[in-house]
Amino acid sequence: MATLGDAPTDSNARADSVESRRVFIFLVVAFGLSGATALVVYATGGLTDSPQVAFGLPLWLVLVSTFYMFSPAVANVVTRVVTDEGWDNLRVRPAFRSNLRTYLLAWLAPGLLTAIGTVVFFVVFPVYFDPNASAFRDVLPPGAPLELVFGVQVLQGLLLGATLNTVFAFGEELGWRAYLLQKLLPLGRRRAVLVLGVIWGAWHWPIIAMGYNYGFDYVGAPWTGFLAMVWMTTATGTFLAWLALRADSVWPAALGHGMINAFAGIGFIFATSGAPSLLGPTVVGVVVAVPWVLLAIVLLIRSPVFGTSPSVR
């Protein structure tokens, strides 16, 4: 059983050096496929004029949800094939029974941390707080109590985050935390987590440049958006890495990632129009991500999971 005091070993990483060739191939494939997908999105109208495809979904959403989000998983597979690495240590075994606490934290912590960050945002910027949720009421049935609808939204996030969102997040986590993180561990666990956080953030940049997450109406666009994303991915990525290393499985990280996505925009319910996207009220906002940053610092400093170098077997 993995506990807070256990630092799961890594049989795929060498303690003496990073496997540079495999890291390079992985990054080329992951960034190449996502970048090519972004070019197709841009060439077909970007995020605003994208044509509709099946079920009325815009083409950009279909492409980003498939080719873009699954590019890290594809990079994992391609790198293994090209370098004859084999299929050991895929880290796809759930290890659920021995890591119940880890899964529970992956399920509940993201919503709580994001909610705390949202409250912080509204405390710092009360002008953007609408206690009546006026904008949200426009889509509510007449007479529906806001408290009930808010509760339904939370329940929906808990359910969808643990199911559909986790499936899509798996496409990223099979690449980021189940593969690339393991290859970076010879740098030292803390450094590996921070480096991966920056890489993961940079992977988002092509679609941020097209207005995803932050739009265009913010100071320093898109460069400040790039930095804000790295701030968020490094913080949340530390938590996801902690989950993956603690359980030695990709699934807690995929669940945690799915829950982050599920509750990312819950602050919109009480936000007025014109809220500064770079700062909040979503989880990619600099202020909303502050609780995640504080948790990341605590984990990196205090958790034994990050305090042990990878061992060789």
mmCIF file of C-alpha atoms in Angstrom, residues 119-311:
data_model
loop_
_atom_site.group_PDB
_atom_site.id
_atom_site.type_symbol
_atom_site.label_atom_id
_atom_site.label_comp_id
_atom_site.label_asym_id
_atom_site.label_seq_id
_atom_site.Cartn_x
_atom_site.Cartn_y
_atom_site.Cartn_z
ATOM 1 C CA VAL A 119 -13.419 32.918 -3.358
ATOM 2 C CA VAL A 120 -9.992 34.547 -3.143
ATOM 3 C CA PHE A 121 -10.504 36.066 -6.577
ATOM 4 C CA PHE A 122 -13.860 37.588 -5.621
ATOM 5 C CA VAL A 123 -12.452 38.875 -2.325
ATOM 6 C CA VAL A 124 -9.594 40.586 -4.149
ATOM 7 C CA PHE A 125 -11.858 41.810 -6.962
ATOM 8 C CA PRO A 126 -15.341 42.250 -5.421
ATOM 9 C CA VAL A 127 -16.456 44.386 -8.365
ATOM 10 C CA TYR A 128 -16.677 41.195 -10.440
ATOM 11 C CA PHE A 129 -18.793 39.293 -7.907
ATOM 12 C CA ASP A 130 -22.520 38.987 -8.582
ATOM 13 C CA PRO A 131 -24.267 37.283 -5.629
ATOM 14 C CA ASN A 132 -27.456 37.023 -7.685
ATOM 15 C CA ALA A 133 -25.704 35.191 -10.520
ATOM 16 C CA SER A 134 -27.635 37.343 -12.953
ATOM 17 C CA ALA A 135 -25.877 36.126 -16.078
ATOM 18 C CA PHE A 136 -26.318 32.514 -15.022
ATOM 19 C CA ARG A 137 -30.016 32.979 -14.224
ATOM 20 C CA ASP A 138 -30.660 33.679 -17.885
ATOM 21 C CA VAL A 139 -30.211 29.964 -18.597
ATOM 22 C CA LEU A 140 -32.136 28.721 -15.534
ATOM 23 C CA PRO A 141 -35.760 27.578 -15.595
ATOM 24 C CA PRO A 142 -38.086 30.289 -14.241
ATOM 25 C CA GLY A 143 -38.310 30.137 -10.467
ATOM 26 C CA ALA A 144 -35.498 27.650 -10.026
ATOM 27 C CA PRO A 145 -33.669 28.353 -6.736
ATOM 28 C CA LEU A 146 -30.047 29.245 -7.334
ATOM 29 C CA GLU A 147 -28.867 27.087 -4.436
ATOM 30 C CA LEU A 148 -30.433 23.977 -5.965
ATOM 31 C CA VAL A 149 -28.988 24.688 -9.399
ATOM 32 C CA PHE A 150 -25.557 25.361 -7.897
ATOM 33 C CA GLY A 151 -25.758 22.046 -6.038
ATOM 34 C CA VAL A 152 -26.673 20.280 -9.267
ATOM 35 C CA GLN A 153 -23.666 21.878 -10.960
ATOM 36 C CA VAL A 154 -21.363 20.605 -8.209
ATOM 37 C CA LEU A 155 -22.853 17.106 -8.373
ATOM 38 C CA GLN A 156 -22.549 17.125 -12.145
ATOM 39 C CA GLY A 157 -18.898 18.150 -11.840
ATOM 40 C CA LEU A 158 -18.188 15.333 -9.396
ATOM 41 C CA LEU A 159 -19.772 12.783 -11.717
ATOM 42 C CA LEU A 160 -18.589 14.022 -15.118
ATOM 43 C CA GLY A 161 -15.116 14.796 -13.807
ATOM 44 C CA ALA A 162 -14.734 11.213 -12.639
ATOM 45 C CA THR A 163 -16.047 9.710 -15.870
ATOM 46 C CA LEU A 164 -16.026 11.513 -19.214
ATOM 47 C CA ASN A 165 -13.447 14.120 -18.222
ATOM 48 C CA THR A 166 -11.109 11.454 -16.868
ATOM 49 C CA VAL A 167 -11.209 9.592 -20.175
ATOM 50 C CA PHE A 168 -10.107 12.679 -22.092
ATOM 51 C CA ALA A 169 -7.559 13.620 -19.427
ATOM 52 C CA PHE A 170 -6.069 10.143 -19.750
ATOM 53 C CA GLY A 171 -4.858 11.138 -23.229
ATOM 54 C CA GLU A 172 -2.640 13.759 -21.633
ATOM 55 C CA GLU A 173 -1.674 11.925 -18.473
ATOM 56 C CA LEU A 174 -0.497 8.784 -20.279
ATOM 57 C CA GLY A 175 2.086 11.057 -21.839
ATOM 58 C CA TRP A 176 2.885 13.644 -19.176
ATOM 59 C CA ARG A 177 2.802 11.906 -15.814
ATOM 60 C CA ALA A 178 3.016 8.249 -16.893
ATOM 61 C CA TYR A 179 5.908 8.705 -19.315
ATOM 62 C CA LEU A 180 7.711 12.037 -19.527
ATOM 63 C CA LEU A 181 7.782 12.567 -15.766
ATOM 64 C CA GLN A 182 9.427 9.182 -15.339
ATOM 65 C CA LYS A 183 12.088 10.102 -17.896
ATOM 66 C CA LEU A 184 12.827 13.366 -16.091
ATOM 67 C CA LEU A 185 13.158 11.813 -12.627
ATOM 68 C CA PRO A 186 16.971 11.521 -12.849
ATOM 69 C CA LEU A 187 16.983 15.331 -12.589
ATOM 70 C CA GLY A 188 15.639 14.875 -9.080
ATOM 71 C CA ARG A 189 11.970 14.555 -8.322
ATOM 72 C CA ARG A 190 11.320 18.187 -7.459
ATOM 73 C CA ARG A 191 13.177 19.496 -10.484
ATOM 74 C CA ALA A 192 11.479 16.950 -12.748
ATOM 75 C CA VAL A 193 8.048 18.094 -11.589
ATOM 76 C CA LEU A 194 8.873 21.764 -12.171
ATOM 77 C CA VAL A 195 10.370 21.137 -15.606
ATOM 78 C CA LEU A 196 7.329 19.103 -16.624
ATOM 79 C CA GLY A 197 5.037 21.874 -15.388
ATOM 80 C CA VAL A 198 6.697 24.348 -17.748
ATOM 81 C CA ILE A 199 6.590 21.877 -20.645
ATOM 82 C CA TRP A 200 2.930 21.132 -20.033
ATOM 83 C CA GLY A 201 2.138 24.840 -19.962
ATOM 84 C CA ALA A 202 4.037 25.529 -23.181
ATOM 85 C CA TRP A 203 2.115 22.729 -24.886
ATOM 86 C CA HIS A 204 -1.034 24.868 -24.450
ATOM 87 C CA TRP A 205 0.448 27.950 -26.080
ATOM 88 C CA PRO A 206 -0.730 27.442 -29.698
ATOM 89 C CA ILE A 207 -4.401 27.428 -28.733
ATOM 90 C CA ILE A 208 -3.919 30.192 -26.167
ATOM 91 C CA ALA A 209 -2.540 32.301 -29.017
ATOM 92 C CA MET A 210 -5.884 31.739 -30.763
ATOM 93 C CA GLY A 211 -7.842 32.988 -27.757
ATOM 94 C CA TYR A 212 -8.464 29.775 -25.822
ATOM 95 C CA ASN A 213 -8.689 30.151 -22.015
ATOM 96 C CA TYR A 214 -8.010 33.901 -21.910
ATOM 97 C CA GLY A 215 -9.459 35.406 -25.087
ATOM 98 C CA PHE A 216 -7.575 38.405 -26.481
ATOM 99 C CA ASP A 217 -8.629 41.342 -24.327
ATOM 100 C CA TYR A 218 -5.939 41.292 -21.660
ATOM 101 C CA VAL A 219 -2.704 43.161 -21.081
ATOM 102 C CA GLY A 220 0.278 41.679 -22.871
ATOM 103 C CA ALA A 221 -1.725 39.147 -24.882
ATOM 104 C CA PRO A 222 -0.814 36.461 -25.681
ATOM 105 C CA TRP A 223 2.516 36.468 -23.813
ATOM 106 C CA THR A 224 1.094 37.068 -20.375
ATOM 107 C CA GLY A 225 -1.409 34.309 -21.125
ATOM 108 C CA PHE A 226 1.497 31.970 -21.840
ATOM 109 C CA LEU A 227 3.046 32.801 -18.465
ATOM 110 C CA ALA A 228 -0.263 32.480 -16.622
ATOM 111 C CA MET A 229 -0.780 29.022 -18.084
ATOM 112 C CA VAL A 230 2.688 27.899 -16.966
ATOM 113 C CA TRP A 231 1.909 29.251 -13.480
ATOM 114 C CA MET A 232 -1.230 27.113 -13.367
ATOM 115 C CA THR A 233 0.161 23.952 -14.978
ATOM 116 C CA THR A 234 3.221 23.928 -12.737
ATOM 117 C CA ALA A 235 1.032 24.224 -9.650
ATOM 118 C CA THR A 236 -1.664 21.728 -10.644
ATOM 119 C CA GLY A 237 0.931 19.510 -12.300
ATOM 120 C CA THR A 238 2.736 19.146 -8.981
ATOM 121 C CA PHE A 239 -0.434 17.732 -7.440
ATOM 122 C CA LEU A 240 -0.982 15.407 -10.407
ATOM 123 C CA ALA A 241 2.632 14.224 -10.267
ATOM 124 C CA TRP A 242 2.242 13.579 -6.542
ATOM 125 C CA LEU A 243 -0.808 11.428 -7.254
ATOM 126 C CA ALA A 244 0.905 9.475 -10.031
ATOM 127 C CA LEU A 245 4.098 8.835 -8.090
ATOM 128 C CA ARG A 246 2.268 7.999 -4.883
ATOM 129 C CA ALA A 247 0.168 5.298 -6.581
ATOM 130 C CA ASP A 248 2.685 4.419 -9.314
ATOM 131 C CA SER A 249 -0.280 4.614 -11.704
ATOM 132 C CA VAL A 250 -1.579 7.045 -14.287
ATOM 133 C CA TRP A 251 -5.199 6.773 -13.191
ATOM 134 C CA PRO A 252 -5.192 8.971 -10.063
ATOM 135 C CA ALA A 253 -3.521 11.708 -12.130
ATOM 136 C CA ALA A 254 -6.087 11.265 -14.909
ATOM 137 C CA LEU A 255 -8.892 11.475 -12.339
ATOM 138 C CA GLY A 256 -7.380 14.571 -10.733
ATOM 139 C CA HIS A 257 -6.917 16.166 -14.148
ATOM 140 C CA GLY A 258 -10.508 15.366 -15.079
ATOM 141 C CA MET A 259 -11.754 16.955 -11.867
ATOM 142 C CA ILE A 260 -9.693 20.099 -12.472
ATOM 143 C CA ASN A 261 -11.340 20.442 -15.870
ATOM 144 C CA ALA A 262 -14.776 19.724 -14.395
ATOM 145 C CA PHE A 263 -14.571 22.546 -11.851
ATOM 146 C CA ALA A 264 -12.382 24.925 -13.842
ATOM 147 C CA GLY A 265 -15.173 27.358 -14.668
ATOM 148 C CA ILE A 266 -17.417 27.115 -11.630
ATOM 149 C CA GLY A 267 -16.597 30.736 -10.787
ATOM 150 C CA PHE A 268 -18.479 31.892 -13.876
ATOM 151 C CA ILE A 269 -21.740 31.280 -12.026
ATOM 152 C CA PHE A 270 -21.161 34.302 -9.787
ATOM 153 C CA ALA A 271 -19.037 36.430 -12.101
ATOM 154 C CA THR A 272 -20.095 39.586 -13.837
ATOM 155 C CA SER A 273 -19.275 40.164 -17.467
ATOM 156 C CA GLY A 274 -15.868 41.646 -18.080
ATOM 157 C CA ALA A 275 -13.990 39.712 -15.393
ATOM 158 C CA PRO A 276 -10.253 39.726 -16.189
ATOM 159 C CA SER A 277 -9.654 36.249 -17.632
ATOM 160 C CA LEU A 278 -5.936 36.414 -16.917
ATOM 161 C CA LEU A 279 -6.661 36.582 -13.183
ATOM 162 C CA GLY A 280 -9.918 34.642 -12.846
ATOM 163 C CA PRO A 281 -12.581 33.477 -12.229
ATOM 164 C CA THR A 282 -11.480 30.171 -13.803
ATOM 165 C CA VAL A 283 -8.715 27.895 -12.571
ATOM 166 C CA VAL A 284 -6.347 29.120 -15.298
ATOM 167 C CA GLY A 285 -6.508 32.609 -13.777
ATOM 168 C CA VAL A 286 -3.437 33.670 -11.822
ATOM 169 C CA VAL A 287 -5.363 34.500 -8.647
ATOM 170 C CA VAL A 288 -7.615 31.429 -8.677
ATOM 171 C CA ALA A 289 -4.519 29.237 -9.011
ATOM 172 C CA VAL A 290 -2.957 30.631 -5.812
ATOM 173 C CA PRO A 291 -4.249 27.815 -3.530
ATOM 174 C CA TRP A 292 -2.818 25.325 -6.012
ATOM 175 C CA VAL A 293 0.531 27.111 -5.865
ATOM 176 C CA LEU A 294 0.546 26.975 -2.063
ATOM 177 C CA LEU A 295 -0.306 23.271 -2.107
ATOM 178 C CA ALA A 296 2.461 22.638 -4.644
ATOM 179 C CA ILE A 297 5.009 24.379 -2.407
ATOM 180 C CA VAL A 298 3.936 22.316 0.606
ATOM 181 C CA LEU A 299 4.090 19.059 -1.352
ATOM 182 C CA LEU A 300 7.485 19.831 -2.865
ATOM 183 C CA ILE A 301 8.958 20.770 0.499
ATOM 184 C CA ARG A 302 7.245 18.365 2.874
ATOM 185 C CA SER A 303 6.043 15.287 1.003
ATOM 186 C CA PRO A 304 8.332 12.223 1.119
ATOM 187 C CA VAL A 305 7.031 11.360 -2.354
ATOM 188 C CA PHE A 306 9.218 14.145 -3.741
ATOM 189 C CA GLY A 307 12.043 13.633 -1.309
ATOM 190 C CA THR A 308 13.471 10.376 -2.580
ATOM 191 C CA SER A 309 15.543 9.897 -5.690
ATOM 192 C CA PRO A 310 14.341 7.247 -8.137
ATOM 193 C CA SER A 311 15.870 3.888 -7.424
#
